PDB file of C-alpha atoms and ligand atoms in Angstrom:
ATOM      1  CA  UNK A   1      64.429 -31.263 -16.488  1.00 89.00           C
ATOM      2  CA  UNK A   2      65.295 -33.542 -19.378  1.00 95.00           C
ATOM      3  CA  UNK A   3      62.710 -35.176 -21.650  1.00 97.00           C
ATOM      4  CA  UNK A   4      62.613 -38.480 -19.758  1.00 97.00           C
ATOM      5  CA  UNK A   5      62.121 -36.670 -16.451  1.00 98.00           C
ATOM      6  CA  UNK A   6      59.196 -34.710 -17.988  1.00 98.00           C
ATOM      7  CA  UNK A   7      57.639 -37.959 -19.233  1.00 98.00           C
ATOM      8  CA  UNK A   8      57.990 -39.536 -15.775  1.00 98.00           C
ATOM      9  CA  UNK A   9      56.292 -36.548 -14.122  1.00 98.00           C
ATOM     10  CA  UNK A  10      53.411 -36.547 -16.629  1.00 98.00           C
ATOM     11  CA  UNK A  11      52.823 -40.323 -16.305  1.00 97.00           C
ATOM     12  CA  UNK A  12      53.043 -40.079 -12.505  1.00 96.00           C
ATOM     13  CA  UNK A  13      50.171 -37.555 -12.481  1.00 96.00           C
ATOM     14  CA  UNK A  14      48.043 -39.643 -14.872  1.00 96.00           C
ATOM     15  CA  UNK A  15      48.459 -42.773 -12.740  1.00 96.00           C
ATOM     16  CA  UNK A  16      48.051 -41.171  -9.275  1.00 96.00           C
ATOM     17  CA  UNK A  17      51.542 -42.328  -8.277  1.00 97.00           C
ATOM     18  CA  UNK A  18      53.739 -41.010  -5.477  1.00 96.00           C
ATOM     19  CA  UNK A  19      57.484 -41.181  -6.113  1.00 97.00           C
ATOM     20  CA  UNK A  20      59.671 -41.486  -3.008  1.00 97.00           C
ATOM     21  CA  UNK A  21      63.483 -41.392  -3.114  1.00 97.00           C
ATOM     22  CA  UNK A  22      66.227 -41.902  -0.557  1.00 96.00           C
ATOM     23  CA  UNK A  23      69.027 -39.321  -0.240  1.00 95.00           C
ATOM     24  CA  UNK A  24      71.507 -41.838  -1.697  1.00 96.00           C
ATOM     25  CA  UNK A  25      69.664 -41.929  -5.044  1.00 97.00           C
ATOM     26  CA  UNK A  26      71.207 -40.026  -7.942  1.00 95.00           C
ATOM     27  CA  UNK A  27      70.223 -36.344  -8.140  1.00 94.00           C
ATOM     28  CA  UNK A  28      68.380 -36.906 -11.440  1.00 96.00           C
ATOM     29  CA  UNK A  29      66.151 -39.455  -9.681  1.00 97.00           C
ATOM     30  CA  UNK A  30      65.715 -37.240  -6.591  1.00 96.00           C
ATOM     31  CA  UNK A  31      64.687 -34.357  -8.856  1.00 97.00           C
ATOM     32  CA  UNK A  32      61.504 -36.132 -10.014  1.00 98.00           C
ATOM     33  CA  UNK A  33      60.525 -37.443  -6.562  1.00 97.00           C
ATOM     34  CA  UNK A  34      57.549 -36.080  -4.587  1.00 96.00           C
ATOM     35  CA  UNK A  35      59.561 -36.583  -1.408  1.00 96.00           C
ATOM     36  CA  UNK A  36      63.220 -37.257  -0.707  1.00 96.00           C
ATOM     37  CA  UNK A  37      64.183 -38.394   2.761  1.00 93.00           C
ATOM     38  CA  UNK A  38      65.952 -40.684   5.172  1.00 90.00           C
ATOM     39  CA  UNK A  39      64.571 -44.141   5.912  1.00 86.00           C
ATOM     40  CA  UNK A  40      62.337 -42.860   8.701  1.00 82.00           C
ATOM     41  CA  UNK A  41      60.767 -40.021   6.704  1.00 88.00           C
ATOM     42  CA  UNK A  42      60.161 -42.374   3.764  1.00 90.00           C
ATOM     43  CA  UNK A  43      58.426 -44.906   6.040  1.00 83.00           C
ATOM     44  CA  UNK A  44      56.184 -42.135   7.396  1.00 86.00           C
ATOM     45  CA  UNK A  45      55.369 -40.852   3.894  1.00 91.00           C
ATOM     46  CA  UNK A  46      54.498 -44.364   2.734  1.00 87.00           C
ATOM     47  CA  UNK A  47      52.132 -44.761   5.676  1.00 86.00           C
ATOM     48  CA  UNK A  48      50.305 -41.475   5.138  1.00 90.00           C
ATOM     49  CA  UNK A  49      50.386 -41.496   1.322  1.00 87.00           C
ATOM     50  CA  UNK A  50      47.120 -40.566  -0.377  1.00 89.00           C
ATOM     51  CA  UNK A  51      47.571 -42.187  -3.799  1.00 94.00           C
ATOM     52  CA  UNK A  52      47.001 -45.430  -5.690  1.00 95.00           C
ATOM     53  CA  UNK A  53      50.611 -46.349  -6.388  1.00 96.00           C
ATOM     54  CA  UNK A  54      53.964 -45.773  -4.711  1.00 96.00           C
ATOM     55  CA  UNK A  55      57.305 -45.995  -6.494  1.00 97.00           C
ATOM     56  CA  UNK A  56      60.103 -46.357  -3.954  1.00 97.00           C
ATOM     57  CA  UNK A  57      63.515 -45.414  -5.330  1.00 98.00           C
ATOM     58  CA  UNK A  58      65.876 -47.174  -2.976  1.00 97.00           C
ATOM     59  CA  UNK A  59      66.898 -50.664  -1.948  1.00 97.00           C
ATOM     60  CA  UNK A  60      64.548 -53.625  -1.502  1.00 96.00           C
ATOM     61  CA  UNK A  61      63.850 -53.216   2.233  1.00 95.00           C
ATOM     62  CA  UNK A  62      62.593 -49.659   1.624  1.00 95.00           C
ATOM     63  CA  UNK A  63      60.079 -50.823  -0.992  1.00 96.00           C
ATOM     64  CA  UNK A  64      59.032 -53.684   1.328  1.00 95.00           C
ATOM     65  CA  UNK A  65      58.493 -51.218   4.190  1.00 93.00           C
ATOM     66  CA  UNK A  66      56.301 -49.048   1.950  1.00 94.00           C
ATOM     67  CA  UNK A  67      54.197 -52.102   1.025  1.00 94.00           C
ATOM     68  CA  UNK A  68      53.952 -53.233   4.667  1.00 94.00           C
ATOM     69  CA  UNK A  69      52.800 -49.797   5.855  1.00 92.00           C
ATOM     70  CA  UNK A  70      50.480 -49.276   2.873  1.00 92.00           C
ATOM     71  CA  UNK A  71      49.308 -52.788   1.905  1.00 92.00           C
ATOM     72  CA  UNK A  72      46.289 -51.516  -0.048  1.00 93.00           C
ATOM     73  CA  UNK A  73      48.550 -49.617  -2.463  1.00 95.00           C
ATOM     74  CA  UNK A  74      50.513 -50.982  -5.389  1.00 96.00           C
ATOM     75  CA  UNK A  75      54.202 -50.506  -4.616  1.00 96.00           C
ATOM     76  CA  UNK A  76      56.981 -50.686  -7.187  1.00 97.00           C
ATOM     77  CA  UNK A  77      60.732 -50.832  -6.781  1.00 98.00           C
ATOM     78  CA  UNK A  78      62.238 -49.485 -10.039  1.00 98.00           C
ATOM     79  CA  UNK A  79      65.294 -51.760  -9.922  1.00 98.00           C
ATOM     80  CA  UNK A  80      64.623 -55.104  -8.243  1.00 96.00           C
ATOM     81  CA  UNK A  81      68.338 -55.899  -8.061  1.00 97.00           C
ATOM     82  CA  UNK A  82      69.006 -53.067  -5.608  1.00 98.00           C
ATOM     83  CA  UNK A  83      69.306 -54.753  -2.222  1.00 97.00           C
ATOM     84  CA  UNK A  84      71.087 -53.714   0.993  1.00 97.00           C
ATOM     85  CA  UNK A  85      73.861 -56.242   1.798  1.00 98.00           C
ATOM     86  CA  UNK A  86      73.455 -55.572   5.534  1.00 98.00           C
ATOM     87  CA  UNK A  87      69.794 -56.619   5.345  1.00 97.00           C
ATOM     88  CA  UNK A  88      70.875 -60.042   4.045  1.00 95.00           C
ATOM     89  CA  UNK A  89      73.223 -60.629   7.005  1.00 98.00           C
ATOM     90  CA  UNK A  90      70.565 -61.693   9.510  1.00 98.00           C
ATOM     91  CA  UNK A  91      67.851 -64.365   9.157  1.00 98.00           C
ATOM     92  CA  UNK A  92      64.656 -64.988  11.168  1.00 97.00           C
ATOM     93  CA  UNK A  93      66.357 -68.139  12.540  1.00 98.00           C
ATOM     94  CA  UNK A  94      69.194 -65.988  13.948  1.00 98.00           C
ATOM     95  CA  UNK A  95      66.648 -63.799  15.733  1.00 98.00           C
ATOM     96  CA  UNK A  96      64.703 -66.770  17.115  1.00 98.00           C
ATOM     97  CA  UNK A  97      67.929 -68.356  18.433  1.00 98.00           C
ATOM     98  CA  UNK A  98      68.810 -65.093  20.224  1.00 98.00           C
ATOM     99  CA  UNK A  99      65.301 -64.901  21.684  1.00 98.00           C
ATOM    100  CA  UNK A 100      65.734 -68.385  23.117  1.00 98.00           C
ATOM    101  CA  UNK A 101      69.080 -67.436  24.637  1.00 98.00           C
ATOM    102  CA  UNK A 102      67.779 -64.119  26.081  1.00 98.00           C
ATOM    103  CA  UNK A 103      64.068 -64.690  26.848  1.00 97.00           C
ATOM    104  CA  UNK A 104      63.695 -61.404  28.793  1.00 97.00           C
ATOM    105  CA  UNK A 105      65.041 -59.262  25.946  1.00 98.00           C
ATOM    106  CA  UNK A 106      63.103 -57.160  23.441  1.00 98.00           C
ATOM    107  CA  UNK A 107      64.225 -57.464  19.813  1.00 98.00           C
ATOM    108  CA  UNK A 108      64.919 -54.151  18.069  1.00 98.00           C
ATOM    109  CA  UNK A 109      65.432 -54.551  14.372  1.00 98.00           C
ATOM    110  CA  UNK A 110      67.035 -51.867  12.197  1.00 97.00           C
ATOM    111  CA  UNK A 111      64.830 -51.180   9.151  1.00 96.00           C
ATOM    112  CA  UNK A 112      67.742 -52.315   6.987  1.00 97.00           C
ATOM    113  CA  UNK A 113      66.430 -55.876   7.274  1.00 97.00           C
ATOM    114  CA  UNK A 114      64.090 -58.232   5.403  1.00 96.00           C
ATOM    115  CA  UNK A 115      60.338 -58.327   6.061  1.00 96.00           C
ATOM    116  CA  UNK A 116      60.806 -61.870   7.437  1.00 96.00           C
ATOM    117  CA  UNK A 117      63.242 -60.580  10.099  1.00 97.00           C
ATOM    118  CA  UNK A 118      60.986 -57.634  10.966  1.00 97.00           C
ATOM    119  CA  UNK A 119      58.104 -60.088  11.436  1.00 97.00           C
ATOM    120  CA  UNK A 120      59.927 -61.883  14.293  1.00 98.00           C
ATOM    121  CA  UNK A 121      61.092 -58.630  15.966  1.00 98.00           C
ATOM    122  CA  UNK A 122      59.284 -56.546  18.600  1.00 98.00           C
ATOM    123  CA  UNK A 123      59.921 -53.142  17.067  1.00 98.00           C
ATOM    124  CA  UNK A 124      61.866 -51.618  14.178  1.00 97.00           C
ATOM    125  CA  UNK A 125      64.078 -48.550  14.298  1.00 96.00           C
ATOM    126  CA  UNK A 126      65.902 -46.322  11.835  1.00 94.00           C
ATOM    127  CA  UNK A 127      69.229 -44.624  12.447  1.00 93.00           C
ATOM    128  CA  UNK A 128      67.379 -41.472  13.533  1.00 90.00           C
ATOM    129  CA  UNK A 129      65.005 -43.284  15.924  1.00 93.00           C
ATOM    130  CA  UNK A 130      67.233 -46.109  17.272  1.00 95.00           C
ATOM    131  CA  UNK A 131      68.413 -44.360  20.439  1.00 95.00           C
ATOM    132  CA  UNK A 132      64.899 -43.115  21.301  1.00 95.00           C
ATOM    133  CA  UNK A 133      63.343 -46.554  20.811  1.00 97.00           C
ATOM    134  CA  UNK A 134      65.988 -48.421  22.827  1.00 97.00           C
ATOM    135  CA  UNK A 135      65.536 -45.899  25.650  1.00 97.00           C
ATOM    136  CA  UNK A 136      61.709 -46.046  25.604  1.00 96.00           C
ATOM    137  CA  UNK A 137      61.363 -49.859  25.739  1.00 97.00           C
ATOM    138  CA  UNK A 138      60.540 -51.242  29.195  1.00 96.00           C
ATOM    139  CA  UNK A 139      63.026 -54.154  28.844  1.00 97.00           C
ATOM    140  CA  UNK A 140      66.507 -53.829  30.321  1.00 97.00           C
ATOM    141  CA  UNK A 141      67.966 -56.299  27.817  1.00 98.00           C
ATOM    142  CA  UNK A 142      67.739 -55.439  24.121  1.00 98.00           C
ATOM    143  CA  UNK A 143      68.736 -57.699  21.233  1.00 98.00           C
ATOM    144  CA  UNK A 144      69.778 -55.340  18.411  1.00 98.00           C
ATOM    145  CA  UNK A 145      69.962 -56.666  14.835  1.00 98.00           C
ATOM    146  CA  UNK A 146      71.610 -56.558  12.333  1.00 98.00           C
ATOM    147  CA  UNK A 147      73.976 -53.549  12.580  1.00 98.00           C
ATOM    148  CA  UNK A 148      76.664 -53.984  15.232  1.00 98.00           C
ATOM    149  CA  UNK A 149      77.849 -50.371  14.795  1.00 98.00           C
ATOM    150  CA  UNK A 150      74.437 -48.718  15.203  1.00 98.00           C
ATOM    151  CA  UNK A 151      73.804 -51.108  18.115  1.00 98.00           C
ATOM    152  CA  UNK A 152      77.089 -50.089  19.759  1.00 97.00           C
ATOM    153  CA  UNK A 153      76.212 -46.419  19.240  1.00 96.00           C
ATOM    154  CA  UNK A 154      72.887 -46.997  21.065  1.00 96.00           C
ATOM    155  CA  UNK A 155      74.629 -48.949  23.838  1.00 96.00           C
ATOM    156  CA  UNK A 156      76.893 -45.959  24.455  1.00 95.00           C
ATOM    157  CA  UNK A 157      74.018 -43.458  24.350  1.00 95.00           C
ATOM    158  CA  UNK A 158      71.752 -45.543  26.636  1.00 97.00           C
ATOM    159  CA  UNK A 159      74.145 -47.110  29.184  1.00 96.00           C
ATOM    160  CA  UNK A 160      71.315 -48.200  31.499  1.00 96.00           C
ATOM    161  CA  UNK A 161      70.338 -50.883  28.950  1.00 97.00           C
ATOM    162  CA  UNK A 162      72.184 -54.108  28.175  1.00 97.00           C
ATOM    163  CA  UNK A 163      72.450 -54.322  24.392  1.00 98.00           C
ATOM    164  CA  UNK A 164      73.108 -57.713  22.817  1.00 98.00           C
ATOM    165  CA  UNK A 165      74.763 -57.033  19.477  1.00 98.00           C
ATOM    166  CA  UNK A 166      74.564 -59.024  16.267  1.00 98.00           C
ATOM    167  CA  UNK A 167      77.451 -59.204  13.760  1.00 98.00           C
ATOM    168  CA  UNK A 168      75.928 -57.384  10.752  1.00 98.00           C
ATOM    169  CA  UNK A 169      77.352 -54.211   9.234  1.00 98.00           C
ATOM    170  CA  UNK A 170      77.149 -51.936   6.216  1.00 98.00           C
ATOM    171  CA  UNK A 171      80.133 -52.753   3.976  1.00 97.00           C
ATOM    172  CA  UNK A 172      80.324 -49.120   2.860  1.00 97.00           C
ATOM    173  CA  UNK A 173      80.160 -47.345   6.223  1.00 98.00           C
ATOM    174  CA  UNK A 174      82.049 -50.045   8.122  1.00 98.00           C
ATOM    175  CA  UNK A 175      84.787 -49.839   5.482  1.00 96.00           C
ATOM    176  CA  UNK A 176      85.908 -46.470   6.872  1.00 96.00           C
ATOM    177  CA  UNK A 177      88.899 -47.054   9.147  1.00 96.00           C
ATOM    178  CA  UNK A 178      90.255 -44.942  11.979  1.00 96.00           C
ATOM    179  CA  UNK A 179      93.304 -44.199   9.763  1.00 96.00           C
ATOM    180  CA  UNK A 180      91.015 -42.721   7.089  1.00 95.00           C
ATOM    181  CA  UNK A 181      89.296 -40.550   9.709  1.00 96.00           C
ATOM    182  CA  UNK A 182      92.665 -39.415  11.113  1.00 96.00           C
ATOM    183  CA  UNK A 183      93.920 -38.612   7.595  1.00 96.00           C
ATOM    184  CA  UNK A 184      90.804 -36.498   6.892  1.00 95.00           C
ATOM    185  CA  UNK A 185      91.255 -34.687  10.226  1.00 94.00           C
ATOM    186  CA  UNK A 186      94.874 -33.902   9.234  1.00 96.00           C
ATOM    187  CA  UNK A 187      93.955 -32.832   5.711  1.00 96.00           C
ATOM    188  CA  UNK A 188      91.058 -30.583   6.831  1.00 97.00           C
ATOM    189  CA  UNK A 189      91.913 -29.491  10.394  1.00 96.00           C
ATOM    190  CA  UNK A 190      89.265 -26.732  10.523  1.00 96.00           C
ATOM    191  CA  UNK A 191      86.379 -28.829   9.181  1.00 98.00           C
ATOM    192  CA  UNK A 192      83.399 -30.106  11.184  1.00 98.00           C
ATOM    193  CA  UNK A 193      82.861 -33.889  10.996  1.00 97.00           C
ATOM    194  CA  UNK A 194      79.361 -35.294  10.473  1.00 97.00           C
ATOM    195  CA  UNK A 195      79.201 -39.090  10.501  1.00 97.00           C
ATOM    196  CA  UNK A 196      76.509 -41.781  10.104  1.00 97.00           C
ATOM    197  CA  UNK A 197      76.194 -44.192  13.087  1.00 97.00           C
ATOM    198  CA  UNK A 198      76.695 -47.165  10.734  1.00 98.00           C
ATOM    199  CA  UNK A 199      80.420 -46.243  10.896  1.00 98.00           C
ATOM    200  CA  UNK A 200      82.705 -47.947  13.417  1.00 98.00           C
ATOM    201  CA  UNK A 201      82.904 -46.536  16.971  1.00 97.00           C
ATOM    202  CA  UNK A 202      86.496 -45.348  16.448  1.00 96.00           C
ATOM    203  CA  UNK A 203      85.385 -43.317  13.389  1.00 97.00           C
ATOM    204  CA  UNK A 204      82.258 -41.972  15.131  1.00 96.00           C
ATOM    205  CA  UNK A 205      84.677 -40.801  17.834  1.00 93.00           C
ATOM    206  CA  UNK A 206      85.926 -38.101  15.423  1.00 92.00           C
ATOM    207  CA  UNK A 207      82.452 -36.689  14.818  1.00 96.00           C
ATOM    208  CA  UNK A 208      81.006 -33.322  15.827  1.00 97.00           C
ATOM    209  CA  UNK A 209      77.613 -34.650  14.680  1.00 96.00           C
ATOM    210  CA  UNK A 210      76.472 -38.290  14.568  1.00 96.00           C
ATOM    211  CA  UNK A 211      73.181 -38.862  12.797  1.00 95.00           C
ATOM    212  CA  UNK A 212      71.035 -40.236  10.020  1.00 94.00           C
ATOM    213  CA  UNK A 213      71.287 -38.814   6.518  1.00 94.00           C
ATOM    214  CA  UNK A 214      68.524 -36.299   7.338  1.00 93.00           C
ATOM    215  CA  UNK A 215      70.216 -35.303  10.605  1.00 95.00           C
ATOM    216  CA  UNK A 216      73.545 -34.729   8.833  1.00 97.00           C
ATOM    217  CA  UNK A 217      71.794 -32.506   6.266  1.00 96.00           C
ATOM    218  CA  UNK A 218      70.051 -30.578   9.059  1.00 97.00           C
ATOM    219  CA  UNK A 219      73.361 -30.113  10.896  1.00 98.00           C
ATOM    220  CA  UNK A 220      75.131 -28.602   7.881  1.00 98.00           C
ATOM    221  CA  UNK A 221      72.130 -26.467   6.909  1.00 97.00           C
ATOM    222  CA  UNK A 222      71.913 -24.990  10.401  1.00 98.00           C
ATOM    223  CA  UNK A 223      75.641 -24.289  10.700  1.00 97.00           C
ATOM    224  CA  UNK A 224      77.564 -21.148   9.721  1.00 97.00           C
ATOM    225  CA  UNK A 225      80.816 -23.185   9.437  1.00 98.00           C
ATOM    226  CA  UNK A 226      82.523 -23.045   6.017  1.00 98.00           C
ATOM    227  CA  UNK A 227      83.975 -26.574   5.857  1.00 98.00           C
ATOM    228  CA  UNK A 228      82.686 -30.108   6.567  1.00 98.00           C
ATOM    229  CA  UNK A 229      83.831 -33.712   6.285  1.00 98.00           C
ATOM    230  CA  UNK A 230      80.834 -35.972   5.625  1.00 98.00           C
ATOM    231  CA  UNK A 231      80.960 -39.581   6.783  1.00 97.00           C
ATOM    232  CA  UNK A 232      78.162 -41.088   4.754  1.00 97.00           C
ATOM    233  CA  UNK A 233      77.291 -41.970   1.171  1.00 96.00           C
ATOM    234  CA  UNK A 234      78.242 -39.520  -1.611  1.00 95.00           C
ATOM    235  CA  UNK A 235      74.554 -38.759  -2.368  1.00 94.00           C
ATOM    236  CA  UNK A 236      74.403 -36.594   0.748  1.00 95.00           C
ATOM    237  CA  UNK A 237      77.548 -34.738  -0.333  1.00 96.00           C
ATOM    238  CA  UNK A 238      76.099 -34.103  -3.801  1.00 94.00           C
ATOM    239  CA  UNK A 239      72.982 -32.552  -2.243  1.00 95.00           C
ATOM    240  CA  UNK A 240      75.090 -30.327   0.024  1.00 97.00           C
ATOM    241  CA  UNK A 241      77.516 -29.235  -2.707  1.00 97.00           C
ATOM    242  CA  UNK A 242      74.595 -28.201  -4.916  1.00 96.00           C
ATOM    243  CA  UNK A 243      72.945 -26.323  -2.049  1.00 97.00           C
ATOM    244  CA  UNK A 244      76.103 -24.676  -0.654  1.00 98.00           C
ATOM    245  CA  UNK A 245      78.540 -24.083  -3.538  1.00 98.00           C
ATOM    246  CA  UNK A 246      80.445 -21.592  -1.349  1.00 97.00           C
ATOM    247  CA  UNK A 247      81.217 -24.215   1.343  1.00 98.00           C
ATOM    248  CA  UNK A 248      83.935 -26.867   1.297  1.00 98.00           C
ATOM    249  CA  UNK A 249      82.206 -30.250   1.563  1.00 98.00           C
ATOM    250  CA  UNK A 250      84.569 -33.249   1.657  1.00 97.00           C
ATOM    251  CA  UNK A 251      83.775 -36.977   1.650  1.00 96.00           C
ATOM    252  CA  UNK A 252      85.323 -38.936   4.514  1.00 96.00           C
ATOM    253  CA  UNK A 253      86.433 -41.683   2.111  1.00 91.00           C
ATOM    254  CA  UNK A 254      86.919 -41.202  -1.601  1.00 85.00           C
ATOM    255  CA  UNK A 255      84.781 -44.115  -2.795  1.00 92.00           C
ATOM    256  CA  UNK A 256      81.849 -43.620  -0.390  1.00 95.00           C
ATOM    257  CA  UNK A 257      79.303 -45.089  -2.820  1.00 97.00           C
ATOM    258  CA  UNK A 258      76.469 -47.531  -2.187  1.00 97.00           C
ATOM    259  CA  UNK A 259      76.456 -49.431  -5.485  1.00 97.00           C
ATOM    260  CA  UNK A 260      72.991 -50.835  -4.759  1.00 98.00           C
ATOM    261  CA  UNK A 261      71.453 -47.404  -4.172  1.00 97.00           C
ATOM    262  CA  UNK A 262      72.969 -46.235  -7.459  1.00 97.00           C
ATOM    263  CA  UNK A 263      71.415 -49.074  -9.488  1.00 98.00           C
ATOM    264  CA  UNK A 264      68.146 -47.147  -9.997  1.00 98.00           C
ATOM    265  CA  UNK A 265      68.189 -45.243 -13.288  1.00 98.00           C
ATOM    266  CA  UNK A 266      65.648 -42.816 -14.767  1.00 98.00           C
ATOM    267  CA  UNK A 267      64.742 -45.530 -17.291  1.00 98.00           C
ATOM    268  CA  UNK A 268      63.936 -47.948 -14.421  1.00 98.00           C
ATOM    269  CA  UNK A 269      61.819 -45.232 -12.847  1.00 98.00           C
ATOM    270  CA  UNK A 270      59.977 -44.688 -16.126  1.00 98.00           C
ATOM    271  CA  UNK A 271      59.160 -48.424 -16.355  1.00 98.00           C
ATOM    272  CA  UNK A 272      57.872 -48.348 -12.772  1.00 98.00           C
ATOM    273  CA  UNK A 273      55.519 -45.361 -13.240  1.00 97.00           C
ATOM    274  CA  UNK A 274      54.410 -46.816 -16.562  1.00 96.00           C
ATOM    275  CA  UNK A 275      53.289 -50.016 -14.786  1.00 93.00           C
ATOM    276  CA  UNK A 276      55.744 -52.233 -16.700  1.00 96.00           C
ATOM    277  CA  UNK A 277      57.218 -53.878 -13.582  1.00 97.00           C
ATOM    278  CA  UNK A 278      55.802 -56.483 -11.206  1.00 97.00           C
ATOM    279  CA  UNK A 279      54.620 -54.881  -7.945  1.00 97.00           C
ATOM    280  CA  UNK A 280      56.069 -55.841  -4.537  1.00 97.00           C
ATOM    281  CA  UNK A 281      54.264 -58.787  -2.933  1.00 96.00           C
ATOM    282  CA  UNK A 282      54.921 -60.378   0.454  1.00 96.00           C
ATOM    283  CA  UNK A 283      53.553 -63.468   2.208  1.00 96.00           C
ATOM    284  CA  UNK A 284      50.620 -62.625   4.512  1.00 94.00           C
ATOM    285  CA  UNK A 285      52.397 -63.648   7.739  1.00 93.00           C
ATOM    286  CA  UNK A 286      55.397 -61.437   6.901  1.00 95.00           C
ATOM    287  CA  UNK A 287      53.082 -58.519   6.089  1.00 95.00           C
ATOM    288  CA  UNK A 288      51.227 -58.828   9.394  1.00 96.00           C
ATOM    289  CA  UNK A 289      54.269 -59.385  11.630  1.00 96.00           C
ATOM    290  CA  UNK A 290      56.433 -56.740  10.001  1.00 97.00           C
ATOM    291  CA  UNK A 291      53.557 -54.216  10.030  1.00 95.00           C
ATOM    292  CA  UNK A 292      53.243 -54.588  13.800  1.00 96.00           C
ATOM    293  CA  UNK A 293      56.990 -53.918  14.291  1.00 96.00           C
ATOM    294  CA  UNK A 294      57.083 -50.970  11.842  1.00 94.00           C
ATOM    295  CA  UNK A 295      53.898 -49.351  13.184  1.00 92.00           C
ATOM    296  CA  UNK A 296      55.242 -49.624  16.709  1.00 94.00           C
ATOM    297  CA  UNK A 297      58.349 -47.754  15.537  1.00 93.00           C
ATOM    298  CA  UNK A 298      56.346 -44.968  13.904  1.00 88.00           C
ATOM    299  CA  UNK A 299      54.094 -44.616  16.983  1.00 89.00           C
ATOM    300  CA  UNK A 300      57.044 -44.550  19.407  1.00 88.00           C
TER     301      UNK A 300
HETATM  302  P1  13P B   1      69.156 -43.321   6.889  1.00 92.41           P
HETATM  303  O1  13P B   1      68.243 -43.973   7.886  1.00 92.41           O
HETATM  304  O2  13P B   1      70.083 -42.352   7.500  1.00 92.41           O
HETATM  305  O3  13P B   1      68.414 -42.796   5.734  1.00 92.41           O
HETATM  306  O4  13P B   1      70.157 -44.453   6.355  1.00 92.41           O
HETATM  307  C1  13P B   1      69.757 -45.515   5.574  1.00 92.41           C
HETATM  308  C2  13P B   1      70.906 -46.268   5.115  1.00 92.41           C
HETATM  309  O5  13P B   1      70.786 -47.217   4.380  1.00 92.41           O
HETATM  310  C3  13P B   1      72.202 -45.838   5.586  1.00 92.41           C
HETATM  311  O6  13P B   1      73.191 -46.538   4.979  1.00 92.41           O
HETATM  312 FE1  SF4 B   2      72.751 -50.846   2.934  1.00 92.41          FE
HETATM  313 FE2  SF4 B   2      75.012 -49.576   3.450  1.00 92.41          FE
HETATM  314 FE3  SF4 B   2      73.801 -49.195   1.122  1.00 92.41          FE
HETATM  315 FE4  SF4 B   2      72.756 -48.195   3.373  1.00 92.41          FE
HETATM  316  S1  SF4 B   2      74.711 -47.643   2.404  1.00 92.41           S
HETATM  317  S2  SF4 B   2      71.665 -49.295   1.762  1.00 92.41           S
HETATM  318  S3  SF4 B   2      73.283 -49.829   4.823  1.00 92.41           S
HETATM  319  S4  SF4 B   2      74.708 -51.115   1.882  1.00 92.41           S
END
């Protein structure tokens, strides 16, 4: 631990603050967190947290979800400029227009979305719960926003449902092409492929394991294989390389970096635990609507 990390930990205890961090955060940020997880685990932690304040190290929608699930707590996002580009690709108006076109359909909204979009959706999902939620809904038609790749992955896994896809995507995961996947297969012919479902279908087609960040970590941890190609952000690879220095862990694309996730520095985190930043606030109608959709996800 360096001196700033020690100061953050001491201040966190004095202020009854819980620090949560996504797997894509830098290791120095993860190292001072009370819990590190995928989007789903972080949403659950935020809901059950027994503390006065939550600092969510991640992008804006993650901090919003923590506030929505724990409205009585003060929630801080250490770097307010960290925002998921995919979340900005769909608006509440887009969802309402789709509802009008498909009145029988349920709207499933990936958590990588704004609170305003969640508020007009029936239920949220994360990458690790998407398939289960689509399957469990009574509706045959499902409008899935915003990620077209995760939606297509669900459509393939649950063929009895008719999935209406939106056009959103993650610029980082969707930027992996089939040629890149083929090149990695050629370069590392003995390696197991673990890929996030935000990647394109033709890339997911190369995978031995398709799953959320937590599921990819679980897959590698449970495997005796010596070599892996990881098709998600470099944060997951850093965790695995530190944990398994004897294994060969390759990134599917060289520049697999979410610039927004990497915006959070230790200094930002210090300012957040020290109460120097404005807390997350949301309009009442967004809080209520989005809470319903997020709580339904957690309960399903
Ligand atoms: P997870 O749900 O796997 O944590 O993914 C979140 C995310 O932003 C992936 O790009
Ligand atoms: Fe958004 Fe992609 Fe970054 Fe995940 S990796 S936060 S989906 S931009």
